[in-house]
Amino acid sequence: MRNAEVCAIFREMAAIMEILGEDPYRIRAYQRAVQNIENLPEDIAVIAARGELTKIPGIGKELARKIEEILATGTLQKYEELKRKVPPGLVELLQVPGIGPKTAKLLYERLGVKSLAELEQLAKEGKLKGLPGIGAKTEENIRRGIALLRSVEERRPLGLVLPLARAVVNLLREKAPVKRVDLAGSIRRFKETVGDVDILAASTRPEEVIKIFTTLPLVAEVLAQGPTKASVRTGDGLQIDLRVVPPESYGAALCYFTGSKAHNIRVRELAVKQGLKVNEYGVFRGEERIAGATEEEVYAAVGLPYIPPEIREDWGEIEAALEGRLPDLVELKDIKGDFHVHSKYSDGAATLEEIAAEARKLGLEWVAICDHSPALKVAGGLDAPTLLKKKEAIERFNAKSPDVKLLCGVEVDILLDGTLDYPNEVLAQLDVVVAAIHTGLRQSKEVQTKRLLAAAANPYVHAIAHPTGRLLGEREPYELDLEAVFTAAARTGTWLEINAYYKRLDLNDINARAAAARGVEFTIGTDAHLLEQMEFLELGVGVARRAWLTREKVINTLSYEELLARLRAKKEVLGE
DNA sequence: GCCGTTTTCGGCCCGACTGTTTTCAGTCG
């Protein structure tokens, strides 16, 4: 994939043009192109080879030509020219919170600042204040902005932030004079990582709400505070923003703060064409507010049906909504089972009984117990005799359990040559076979693809677990021809897993959507090794919804009896 | 630089907070 390479160049060009003070709409065109290219499920070089670059939204003739130049030469004439106009370190100044293009330019022209390091030095020495528009406070903010940039400031996995975010919402519901409080922003859209937490409240006494928020015990620092809006930072550096609006504006504000920004812009453009104005207070015709209390009302006012938060990304949902073909997305309450849980038999912490009890608590009907195979010695992979003992134990459990049923499964390793870590005679005796790569992660694209294709072709393999192997913030996906994998999965009736463990979320939203378009069906598995990790199921559902999946595409919506029938079907299609 | 039911030119989403300034530019989301 060369998408990141193209994006890096366009992104830096936009930053340089900002510093140079060039046409903001041209800059936005580059930024919009970056956003759209980043979200492509396909290699841009392949799209270019088909001559379809201008089919990408925001890519016209000129940017298409530039992309082709980058693909052919590895760089871009115009980019090289721009770089010569601005010292290399100046662009990185834009990463400091509070420093935009104007300030960066000012710092360079008046003080000769050419890098983050130089800026840090001057800020420490107190030499920034006195510049036009920069006083002692701005200087202090710049100092702290740099320190923050240096410390962590990365996006965090959604699964880590969600419990804290919900706790803050609950605190506000208890303590503050609010009519409503909800999470908004990327958390509400179930994006896999979170930059900061956005919370929205409806109240007729906003200043009291803000006061209570900024004095919560978990607040380490108040970054900004006005009568209706505040930003704070927690002890471990997480930023939380709260906005308070009047109840009659709550729906409009919830739309506004849920985003995505790209989605909001499209909605506002639609409104403008109809002579309307949309902001966080409502939908307006002239001075008159014609909608705003609920999100449904806001969408209806601009001629759209309600669009679920998870797909508000400007990935085609506006067009789909206008044409009345929005998907009926799968919901957490549709999910009847967890397809991938580890037990004490391998490296899980819980017994069969404990897992079943947790499933009952979560309202599930079935759980596939998928422990590791022998090759994964570190994870206590089971030898075949032990596996058969597990099968008997599960049968005994099921005989006594009228509601929750367990399925005897494995997460069998796909070995380097594409063969599986159990012989087919063993696999044939199991309810569920999930195959996965855990070793040999650095093989070539050809080898990795062959391994997955071989696994998919096995008549006993029901699903491929965490197909790309990525770990959020820790490990890149391994090299893979995803198109080939999707095609093979569709042809063989092999399901692809949406692994719901918070660090994996693999397949991700974009890839799952591309796979679904190829006719692939999906399993959702938490890969839980501890009981409480079974709650990650909702993260998997979030990915599925972001991938536009309906319940028909998700195997977990089947009842136990329906599932057993489907599990047998693959053997009959491809079996001996 | 993109784009088109205001279509090949002339538009391009909207408002809050900060810090500095005496009415607003810059930044952010």
Coordinates of C-alpha atoms (C1' of nucleotides) in Angstrom, one line a residue:
Chain A
M1 CA 0.0 0.0 0.0
R2 CA 1.4 3.3 -1.0
N3 CA -1.5 5.4 0.3
A4 CA 0.4 6.5 3.4
E5 CA 3.2 7.8 1.2
V6 CA 0.9 9.9 -0.9
C7 CA -0.9 11.2 2.2
A8 CA 2.4 12.2 4.0
I9 CA 3.4 14.4 1.0
F10 CA 0.0 16.0 0.6
R11 CA -0.3 16.6 4.3
E12 CA 3.0 18.3 4.5
M13 CA 2.2 20.4 1.4
A14 CA -0.9 21.6 3.1
A15 CA 1.0 22.5 6.2
I16 CA 3.6 24.4 4.2
M17 CA 0.9 26.2 2.2
E18 CA -0.7 27.2 5.5
I19 CA 2.5 28.8 6.7
L20 CA 2.9 30.5 3.4
G21 CA -0.6 31.9 3.7
E22 CA -1.8 30.5 0.5
D23 CA -5.5 30.1 -0.5
P24 CA -7.2 28.3 2.4
Y25 CA -9.6 26.5 0.0
R26 CA -6.7 25.0 -1.9
I27 CA -5.2 23.9 1.4
R28 CA -8.5 22.3 2.4
A29 CA -8.6 20.5 -1.0
Y30 CA -5.3 18.8 -0.1
Q31 CA -6.5 18.0 3.4
R32 CA -9.7 16.6 2.1
A33 CA -7.8 14.5 -0.4
V34 CA -5.6 13.1 2.5
Q35 CA -8.7 12.2 4.5
N36 CA -10.2 10.3 1.6
I37 CA -7.1 8.5 0.6
E38 CA -6.4 7.4 4.2
N39 CA -9.8 5.7 4.3
L40 CA -9.4 3.8 1.0
P41 CA -9.5 0.0 1.6
E42 CA -7.4 -0.4 -1.5
D43 CA -3.9 0.4 -2.7
I44 CA -4.0 3.7 -4.5
A45 CA -1.4 2.4 -6.9
V46 CA -4.0 -0.2 -8.0
I47 CA -6.6 2.5 -8.4
A48 CA -4.2 4.6 -10.4
A49 CA -3.4 1.6 -12.7
R50 CA -7.1 1.3 -13.4
G51 CA -7.2 5.0 -14.3
E52 CA -9.8 5.7 -11.6
L53 CA -8.1 8.2 -9.4
T54 CA -10.7 10.9 -10.1
K55 CA -13.4 8.6 -8.9
I56 CA -12.0 9.2 -5.4
P57 CA -14.0 12.0 -3.8
G58 CA -12.0 15.2 -3.6
I59 CA -9.5 14.1 -6.3
G60 CA -9.8 16.0 -9.5
K61 CA -7.6 16.1 -12.6
E62 CA -4.8 18.0 -10.9
L63 CA -4.4 15.9 -7.8
A64 CA -4.7 12.8 -9.8
R65 CA -1.8 13.9 -11.9
K66 CA 0.2 14.6 -8.7
I67 CA -0.6 11.2 -7.3
E68 CA 0.6 9.6 -10.5
E69 CA 3.8 11.6 -10.3
I70 CA 4.4 10.4 -6.7
L71 CA 3.7 6.8 -7.7
A72 CA 6.1 7.1 -10.6
T73 CA 8.9 9.0 -9.1
G74 CA 8.5 8.7 -5.3
T75 CA 8.2 12.5 -4.9
L76 CA 6.6 15.5 -6.5
Q77 CA 8.1 18.5 -8.2
K78 CA 5.7 20.9 -6.6
Y79 CA 6.3 19.4 -3.2
E80 CA 10.1 19.8 -3.6
E81 CA 9.6 23.4 -4.5
L82 CA 7.4 24.1 -1.5
K83 CA 9.8 22.5 0.8
R84 CA 12.5 24.9 -0.4
K85 CA 10.3 27.8 0.6
V86 CA 10.1 26.8 4.3
P87 CA 12.7 25.6 6.7
P88 CA 12.1 21.9 7.4
G89 CA 11.5 22.2 11.2
L90 CA 8.9 24.9 10.8
V91 CA 6.2 22.4 9.8
E92 CA 6.6 20.5 13.1
L93 CA 5.7 23.6 15.0
L94 CA 2.2 23.3 13.8
Q95 CA 1.9 20.1 16.0
V96 CA 2.2 22.2 19.1
P97 CA -1.3 22.9 20.5
G98 CA -2.0 26.6 20.2
I99 CA 0.5 27.2 17.4
G100 CA -1.1 27.6 14.0
P101 CA 0.3 28.8 10.7
K102 CA 0.3 32.5 11.6
T103 CA 2.2 32.0 14.9
A104 CA 4.7 29.6 13.3
K105 CA 5.4 32.2 10.6
L106 CA 5.7 34.9 13.1
L107 CA 8.1 32.9 15.2
Y108 CA 10.3 32.2 12.2
E109 CA 10.3 35.7 10.8
R110 CA 10.9 37.5 14.0
L111 CA 13.0 35.1 16.0
G112 CA 14.3 32.8 13.3
V113 CA 12.8 29.7 14.9
K114 CA 13.3 26.8 12.6
S115 CA 12.6 23.7 14.8
L116 CA 10.7 22.5 17.8
A117 CA 14.0 22.3 19.8
E118 CA 14.8 26.0 19.1
L119 CA 11.2 27.0 20.1
E120 CA 11.5 25.1 23.3
Q121 CA 14.8 26.8 24.2
L122 CA 13.4 30.3 23.5
A123 CA 10.2 29.6 25.4
K124 CA 12.2 28.4 28.4
E125 CA 14.4 31.6 28.3
G126 CA 11.2 33.7 28.1
K127 CA 12.2 35.2 24.8
L128 CA 8.8 34.8 23.1
K129 CA 6.8 37.3 24.9
G130 CA 6.8 40.8 23.5
L131 CA 6.1 39.6 20.0
P132 CA 2.9 41.0 18.6
G133 CA 0.0 39.0 20.0
I134 CA 2.2 37.0 22.3
G135 CA 2.2 37.7 26.0
A136 CA 3.4 35.8 29.1
K137 CA 0.5 33.5 29.0
T138 CA 0.9 32.5 25.4
E139 CA 4.5 31.8 26.0
E140 CA 3.6 29.6 29.0
N141 CA 1.0 27.8 26.9
I142 CA 3.6 27.1 24.2
R143 CA 6.0 25.7 26.7
R144 CA 3.4 23.4 28.1
G145 CA 2.2 22.5 24.6
I146 CA 5.7 21.3 23.7
A147 CA 6.1 19.3 26.9
L148 CA 2.7 17.6 26.2
L149 CA 3.7 16.8 22.7
R150 CA 6.9 15.2 24.0
S151 CA 5.1 13.2 26.7
V152 CA 2.5 11.0 25.1
E153 CA -0.3 12.6 23.1
E154 CA -1.2 9.7 21.0
R155 CA -4.7 8.4 20.3
R156 CA -5.7 5.7 22.8
P157 CA -7.6 2.5 22.1
L158 CA -11.4 3.1 22.5
G159 CA -11.7 0.1 24.9
L160 CA -9.4 1.8 27.4
V161 CA -11.1 5.2 27.3
L162 CA -14.8 4.1 27.2
P163 CA -15.2 3.1 30.8
L164 CA -13.7 6.3 32.1
A165 CA -15.7 8.4 29.7
R166 CA -18.9 6.7 30.8
A167 CA -18.0 7.2 34.4
V168 CA -17.7 11.0 33.8
V169 CA -21.1 11.0 32.1
N170 CA -22.6 9.2 35.0
L171 CA -21.0 11.6 37.5
L172 CA -22.5 14.6 35.6
R173 CA -25.9 12.9 35.5
E174 CA -25.8 12.5 39.3
K175 CA -24.3 15.8 40.4
A176 CA -25.0 18.4 37.8
P177 CA -28.3 20.2 37.0
V178 CA -28.6 18.5 33.6
K179 CA -31.6 17.3 31.5
R180 CA -29.4 15.1 29.4
V181 CA -25.7 14.1 29.1
D182 CA -24.2 11.9 26.4
L183 CA -20.9 11.0 25.0
A184 CA -20.3 12.6 21.6
G185 CA -17.3 12.8 19.2
S186 CA -15.3 9.8 18.0
I187 CA -16.3 7.7 21.0
R188 CA -19.9 7.9 20.1
R189 CA -19.0 6.9 16.5
F190 CA -17.0 3.9 18.0
K191 CA -13.9 4.9 16.3
E192 CA -11.1 2.4 17.3
T193 CA -8.9 5.0 18.9
V194 CA -9.8 8.2 20.8
G195 CA -7.9 11.5 20.8
D196 CA -10.0 13.2 23.4
V197 CA -13.4 12.6 25.1
D198 CA -16.3 14.8 24.0
I199 CA -19.3 15.1 26.3
L200 CA -22.5 17.1 25.6
A201 CA -25.0 18.2 28.2
A202 CA -28.4 19.9 28.0
S203 CA -29.1 22.3 30.8
T204 CA -30.7 25.7 31.6
R205 CA -28.0 26.4 34.1
P206 CA -24.8 25.8 32.0
E207 CA -22.4 27.7 34.3
E208 CA -23.2 25.4 37.2
V209 CA -22.6 22.4 35.0
I210 CA -19.3 23.7 33.8
K211 CA -18.3 24.4 37.4
I212 CA -19.1 20.9 38.6
F213 CA -17.3 19.4 35.6
T214 CA -14.1 21.4 36.1
T215 CA -13.9 20.5 39.8
L216 CA -14.5 16.7 39.4
P217 CA -11.8 14.8 41.4
L218 CA -10.3 13.3 38.2
V219 CA -9.5 16.7 36.8
A220 CA -5.8 17.5 37.0
E221 CA -5.8 20.6 34.9
V222 CA -8.4 23.0 33.4
L223 CA -7.3 23.9 29.9
A224 CA -10.1 26.2 29.0
Q225 CA -13.3 27.4 30.7
G226 CA -16.1 29.5 29.4
P227 CA -19.8 29.8 30.3
T228 CA -20.9 26.9 28.1
K229 CA -17.7 25.1 27.3
A230 CA -14.7 23.7 29.1
S231 CA -11.7 21.5 28.5
V232 CA -9.9 19.6 31.2
R233 CA -7.1 17.1 31.4
T234 CA -7.0 14.0 33.7
G235 CA -4.0 12.9 35.6
D236 CA -2.8 10.6 32.9
G237 CA -3.1 13.2 30.2
L238 CA -6.5 12.5 28.7
Q239 CA -8.4 15.5 27.5
I240 CA -12.1 15.8 28.2
D241 CA -14.3 18.5 26.6
L242 CA -17.7 19.4 27.8
R243 CA -20.2 21.6 26.0
V244 CA -23.5 22.6 27.5
V245 CA -26.4 23.7 25.3
P246 CA -30.1 24.6 26.0
P247 CA -32.5 21.6 25.8
E248 CA -34.2 22.8 22.6
S249 CA -30.8 22.7 20.9
Y250 CA -29.7 19.3 22.2
G251 CA -30.3 17.3 19.0
A252 CA -28.5 19.8 16.8
A253 CA -25.6 20.0 19.3
L254 CA -25.4 16.2 19.5
C255 CA -25.1 16.0 15.7
Y256 CA -22.5 18.8 15.7
F257 CA -20.3 17.3 18.4
T258 CA -20.6 13.7 17.3
G259 CA -19.2 14.6 13.9
S260 CA -17.4 13.5 12.0
K261 CA -16.3 16.9 10.8
A262 CA -16.5 15.7 7.2
H263 CA -20.0 14.4 7.8
N264 CA -21.1 17.7 9.4
I265 CA -19.8 19.6 6.5
R266 CA -21.8 17.5 4.0
V267 CA -24.9 18.0 6.1
R268 CA -24.4 21.8 6.2
E269 CA -23.8 21.9 2.5
L270 CA -27.1 20.2 1.9
A271 CA -28.8 22.7 4.2
V272 CA -27.2 25.7 2.4
K273 CA -28.6 24.4 -0.9
Q274 CA -32.1 24.5 0.7
G275 CA -31.6 28.0 2.0
L276 CA -31.1 26.7 5.6
K277 CA -28.3 27.1 8.1
V278 CA -27.2 24.3 10.5
N279 CA -25.2 25.0 13.6
E280 CA -25.0 23.5 17.1
Y281 CA -28.2 25.4 18.1
G282 CA -30.5 24.1 15.4
V283 CA -31.5 24.3 11.8
F284 CA -32.5 27.8 10.8
R285 CA -34.4 29.4 8.0
G286 CA -33.4 33.0 8.4
E287 CA -33.9 33.8 12.1
E288 CA -36.4 31.0 12.6
R289 CA -35.3 27.8 14.2
I290 CA -37.1 25.0 12.4
A291 CA -35.4 22.0 14.2
G292 CA -32.9 21.2 16.9
A293 CA -34.3 19.3 19.9
T294 CA -33.5 15.8 18.6
E295 CA -31.1 14.5 16.0
E296 CA -34.0 12.9 14.0
E297 CA -35.5 16.4 13.7
V298 CA -32.3 17.9 12.5
Y299 CA -31.7 15.3 9.8
A300 CA -35.4 15.4 8.7
A301 CA -35.2 19.2 8.4
V302 CA -32.4 18.9 5.7
G303 CA -34.3 16.0 4.0
L304 CA -32.4 13.1 5.5
P305 CA -33.4 10.0 7.5
Y306 CA -31.6 9.5 10.8
I307 CA -28.1 8.3 10.3
P308 CA -26.5 6.2 13.0
P309 CA -23.4 7.8 14.6
E310 CA -21.1 4.9 13.6
I311 CA -21.4 5.6 9.9
R312 CA -21.2 9.4 10.1
E313 CA -17.8 9.6 8.3
D314 CA -18.7 10.9 4.8
W315 CA -17.9 7.4 3.5
G316 CA -21.1 7.5 1.3
E317 CA -23.7 7.6 4.0
I318 CA -25.1 10.9 2.8
E319 CA -25.6 9.6 -0.7
A320 CA -27.1 6.4 0.7
A321 CA -29.4 8.3 3.0
L322 CA -30.6 10.5 0.1
E323 CA -31.3 7.5 -2.0
G324 CA -33.1 5.7 0.9
R325 CA -30.6 2.8 1.0
L326 CA -29.0 3.2 4.4
P327 CA -28.2 -0.2 5.9
D328 CA -30.2 -1.6 8.8
L329 CA -27.1 -2.0 11.0
V330 CA -26.5 -4.9 13.3
E331 CA -27.0 -4.1 17.0
L332 CA -25.6 -5.4 20.2
K333 CA -28.9 -6.8 21.2
D334 CA -29.0 -8.9 18.0
I335 CA -25.8 -10.7 19.2
K336 CA -26.5 -14.2 20.6
G337 CA -23.1 -15.5 21.1
D338 CA -19.3 -14.9 21.4
F339 CA -17.3 -16.8 18.7
H340 CA -13.9 -16.7 20.3
V341 CA -13.2 -17.2 24.0
H342 CA -10.2 -18.8 25.7
S343 CA -10.6 -21.1 28.7
K344 CA -8.3 -22.6 31.4
Y345 CA -7.6 -25.4 29.0
S346 CA -5.1 -23.1 27.3
D347 CA -4.1 -19.6 28.4
G348 CA -7.5 -18.3 29.5
A349 CA -8.2 -17.6 33.2
A350 CA -11.8 -19.0 33.5
T351 CA -13.4 -22.4 33.7
L352 CA -16.2 -23.5 31.3
E353 CA -18.8 -22.9 34.0
E354 CA -17.5 -19.4 34.7
I355 CA -17.6 -18.5 31.0
A356 CA -21.1 -19.8 30.7
A357 CA -22.2 -17.8 33.7
E358 CA -20.7 -14.6 32.3
A359 CA -22.4 -15.3 29.0
R360 CA -25.7 -15.6 30.8
K361 CA -25.1 -12.3 32.5
L362 CA -24.4 -10.7 29.1
G363 CA -27.6 -12.2 27.7
L364 CA -25.8 -14.6 25.3
E365 CA -27.1 -18.0 24.3
W366 CA -23.8 -19.6 23.2
V367 CA -20.1 -19.3 23.4
A368 CA -17.4 -20.9 21.2
I369 CA -14.6 -22.0 23.5
C370 CA -11.6 -21.7 21.2
D371 CA -8.3 -22.5 22.8
H372 CA -4.8 -22.5 21.3
S373 CA -3.2 -25.4 19.4
P374 CA 0.1 -27.1 20.4
A375 CA 2.4 -24.9 18.2
L376 CA 1.6 -22.0 20.5
K377 CA 3.5 -23.5 23.5
V378 CA 3.7 -20.2 25.3
A379 CA -0.1 -20.0 25.4
G380 CA -0.6 -23.6 26.6
G381 CA -1.8 -25.0 23.3
L382 CA -3.7 -28.3 23.8
D383 CA -2.5 -31.6 22.4
A384 CA -5.2 -33.7 20.6
P385 CA -6.0 -36.0 23.6
T386 CA -6.6 -33.0 25.9
L387 CA -8.7 -31.4 23.3
L388 CA -10.9 -34.4 23.1
K389 CA -11.2 -34.4 26.9
K390 CA -12.3 -30.7 26.7
K391 CA -14.9 -31.8 24.1
E392 CA -16.3 -34.4 26.6
A393 CA -16.4 -31.8 29.4
I394 CA -18.3 -29.4 27.1
E395 CA -20.8 -32.1 26.2
R396 CA -21.3 -32.8 29.9
F397 CA -21.8 -29.1 30.6
N398 CA -24.3 -28.7 27.8
A399 CA -26.4 -31.7 29.0
K400 CA -26.9 -29.9 32.3
S401 CA -27.3 -26.4 30.9
P402 CA -30.8 -25.6 29.5
D403 CA -30.0 -22.1 28.4
V404 CA -26.4 -21.2 27.7
K405 CA -24.6 -23.7 25.3
L406 CA -20.9 -24.0 24.8
L407 CA -19.3 -25.1 21.5
C408 CA -16.1 -27.0 21.5
G409 CA -13.7 -25.0 19.3
V410 CA -10.0 -24.3 18.6
E411 CA -8.0 -21.4 17.5
V412 CA -5.7 -23.5 15.4
D413 CA -2.4 -22.1 14.3
I414 CA -1.8 -21.7 10.6
L415 CA 1.8 -22.9 10.2
L416 CA 4.4 -21.4 8.0
D417 CA 3.6 -23.6 5.0
G418 CA -0.1 -23.0 5.3
T419 CA -1.0 -26.3 6.9
L420 CA -2.8 -26.4 10.2
D421 CA -1.6 -27.4 13.6
Y422 CA -4.1 -30.2 14.0
P423 CA -4.7 -33.0 11.4
N424 CA -8.1 -32.9 9.7
E425 CA -9.2 -36.0 11.6
V426 CA -9.0 -34.0 14.8
L427 CA -10.6 -30.8 13.4
A428 CA -13.5 -32.9 12.0
Q429 CA -14.6 -33.8 15.6
L430 CA -14.9 -30.2 16.7
D431 CA -17.9 -27.8 16.6
V432 CA -15.9 -24.8 15.7
V433 CA -12.6 -24.3 14.0
V434 CA -11.1 -20.8 13.9
A435 CA -7.7 -20.6 12.2
A436 CA -5.1 -17.8 12.9
I437 CA -1.5 -16.8 12.3
H438 CA 0.4 -16.2 15.5
T439 CA 4.0 -16.9 14.4
G440 CA 6.0 -16.0 11.3
L441 CA 4.5 -12.5 11.3
R442 CA 7.3 -11.1 9.1
Q443 CA 6.9 -13.3 6.1
S444 CA 6.5 -11.8 2.7
K445 CA 3.1 -10.7 1.3
E446 CA 3.1 -13.8 -1.0
V447 CA 3.7 -16.2 1.9
Q448 CA 1.2 -14.6 4.3
T449 CA -1.5 -14.5 1.6
K450 CA -0.8 -18.2 0.7
R451 CA -1.1 -19.2 4.3
L452 CA -4.5 -17.6 4.7
L453 CA -5.8 -18.9 1.4
A454 CA -4.7 -22.4 2.3
A455 CA -6.6 -22.1 5.7
A456 CA -9.7 -20.8 3.9
A457 CA -9.6 -23.8 1.5
N458 CA -9.7 -26.3 4.4
P459 CA -13.2 -27.7 4.7
Y460 CA -13.0 -27.8 8.5
V461 CA -12.0 -24.1 9.0
H462 CA -15.1 -22.0 9.7
A463 CA -13.4 -18.7 10.3
I464 CA -10.1 -16.8 10.2
A465 CA -9.3 -15.0 13.4
H466 CA -7.8 -11.5 13.5
P467 CA -6.9 -11.7 9.8
T468 CA -4.3 -8.9 9.7
G469 CA -2.6 -9.4 13.0
R470 CA -2.3 -5.8 13.9
L471 CA -2.2 -4.5 17.5
L472 CA -3.3 -0.9 18.0
G473 CA -0.3 1.3 18.8
E474 CA 2.0 -1.8 19.0
R475 CA 2.2 -3.8 15.8
E476 CA 1.4 -3.1 12.2
P477 CA -0.7 -5.5 10.2
Y478 CA 1.4 -8.1 8.4
E479 CA 1.8 -7.9 4.7
L480 CA -1.2 -9.3 3.0
D481 CA -3.1 -9.3 -0.3
L482 CA -6.4 -8.5 1.3
E483 CA -8.4 -8.5 -1.9
A484 CA -7.3 -12.1 -2.5
V485 CA -8.2 -13.1 1.0
F486 CA -11.6 -11.5 0.7
T487 CA -12.3 -13.2 -2.6
A488 CA -11.2 -16.6 -1.3
A489 CA -13.2 -16.2 1.9
A490 CA -16.4 -15.4 -0.1
R491 CA -15.8 -18.3 -2.5
T492 CA -15.2 -20.9 0.2
G493 CA -17.8 -19.7 2.7
T494 CA -15.1 -19.0 5.2
W495 CA -16.1 -16.3 7.7
L496 CA -13.7 -13.6 8.7
E497 CA -13.4 -12.6 12.3
I498 CA -13.9 -9.1 13.7
N499 CA -11.8 -9.6 16.7
A500 CA -13.3 -7.5 19.5
Y501 CA -10.3 -7.4 21.8
Y502 CA -9.6 -3.7 22.3
K503 CA -6.1 -3.8 20.9
R504 CA -7.0 -5.8 17.8
L505 CA -10.4 -4.7 16.4
D506 CA -9.2 -6.7 13.3
L507 CA -10.6 -6.8 10.7
N508 CA -11.1 -3.1 11.1
D509 CA -14.0 -1.0 9.8
I510 CA -12.7 -0.2 6.4
N511 CA -11.4 -3.7 5.6
A512 CA -14.6 -5.4 6.9
R513 CA -16.7 -3.1 4.7
A514 CA -14.6 -4.0 1.7
A515 CA -14.8 -7.7 2.5
A516 CA -18.6 -7.5 2.9
A517 CA -18.8 -5.9 -0.6
R518 CA -17.1 -9.1 -1.8
G519 CA -19.8 -11.2 -0.2
V520 CA -17.9 -12.2 3.0
E521 CA -19.8 -13.0 6.2
F522 CA -18.3 -12.3 9.7
T523 CA -17.9 -13.7 13.2
I524 CA -17.4 -11.4 16.2
G525 CA -15.1 -12.9 18.9
T526 CA -13.8 -11.2 22.0
D527 CA -10.7 -13.4 22.2
A528 CA -11.3 -13.0 25.9
H529 CA -8.7 -14.5 28.2
L530 CA -10.3 -13.0 31.3
L531 CA -14.1 -13.0 32.0
E532 CA -14.4 -9.3 32.0
Q533 CA -13.0 -9.1 28.5
M534 CA -16.1 -10.7 27.2
E535 CA -17.6 -7.3 27.6
F536 CA -15.5 -6.2 24.6
L537 CA -18.2 -7.7 22.4
E538 CA -19.7 -4.2 22.0
L539 CA -16.4 -3.0 20.5
G540 CA -16.7 -5.7 17.9
V541 CA -20.3 -4.7 17.2
G542 CA -19.1 -1.1 16.9
V543 CA -16.6 -2.1 14.2
A544 CA -19.3 -4.1 12.4
R545 CA -21.6 -1.1 12.4
R546 CA -18.9 1.2 11.1
A547 CA -18.4 -1.4 8.4
W548 CA -22.1 -1.0 7.5
L549 CA -22.9 -4.6 8.4
T550 CA -26.5 -5.8 8.7
R551 CA -27.4 -8.7 11.0
E552 CA -27.6 -11.0 8.1
K553 CA -23.8 -10.6 7.6
V554 CA -22.9 -11.4 11.2
I555 CA -22.9 -15.1 12.3
N556 CA -23.3 -14.1 15.9
T557 CA -26.9 -13.2 15.4
L558 CA -27.8 -16.8 14.8
S559 CA -29.5 -18.9 17.5
Y560 CA -27.6 -21.9 18.8
E561 CA -29.6 -24.3 16.6
E562 CA -29.2 -22.1 13.5
L563 CA -25.5 -21.8 14.2
L564 CA -25.0 -25.6 14.4
A565 CA -26.6 -25.9 11.0
R566 CA -24.4 -23.3 9.5
L567 CA -21.3 -24.8 11.0
R568 CA -22.1 -28.1 9.3
A569 CA -22.8 -26.4 6.0
K570 CA -19.2 -25.6 5.2
K571 CA -18.1 -29.2 5.5
E572 CA -20.9 -30.2 3.2
V573 CA -20.0 -27.6 0.6
L574 CA -16.2 -28.3 0.5
G575 CA -16.0 -31.6 2.4
E576 CA -14.7 -34.8 1.1
Chain B
dG1 C1' -7.8 22.5 -5.9
dC2 C1' -12.6 20.6 -6.3
dC3 C1' -17.1 20.8 -8.0
dG4 C1' -21.9 21.4 -10.4
dT5 C1' -30.7 20.8 -9.6
dT6 C1' -27.2 28.5 -8.4
dT7 C1' -22.7 23.8 -13.5
dT8 C1' -17.0 25.6 -16.4
dC9 C1' -16.9 30.4 -12.7
dG10 C1' -17.2 31.5 -8.3
dG11 C1' -18.4 29.6 -4.7
dC12 C1' -16.4 26.5 -0.9
dC13 C1' -19.5 25.1 7.2
dC14 C1' -19.9 27.4 11.6
dG15 C1' -19.2 29.2 16.2
dA16 C1' -16.6 29.2 21.1
dC17 C1' -12.7 30.4 23.8
dT18 C1' -8.1 32.7 24.6
dG19 C1' -5.1 36.3 24.9
dT20 C1' -4.3 40.1 23.5
dT21 C1' -6.4 43.7 22.1
dT22 C1' -9.7 48.2 23.0
dT23 C1' -12.9 45.5 18.6
dC24 C1' -10.4 41.1 17.0
dA25 C1' -7.2 37.6 15.1
dG26 C1' -5.8 33.1 15.8
dT27 C1' -6.7 28.5 16.9
dC28 C1' -9.5 24.7 17.6
dG29 C1' -13.0 21.3 16.9

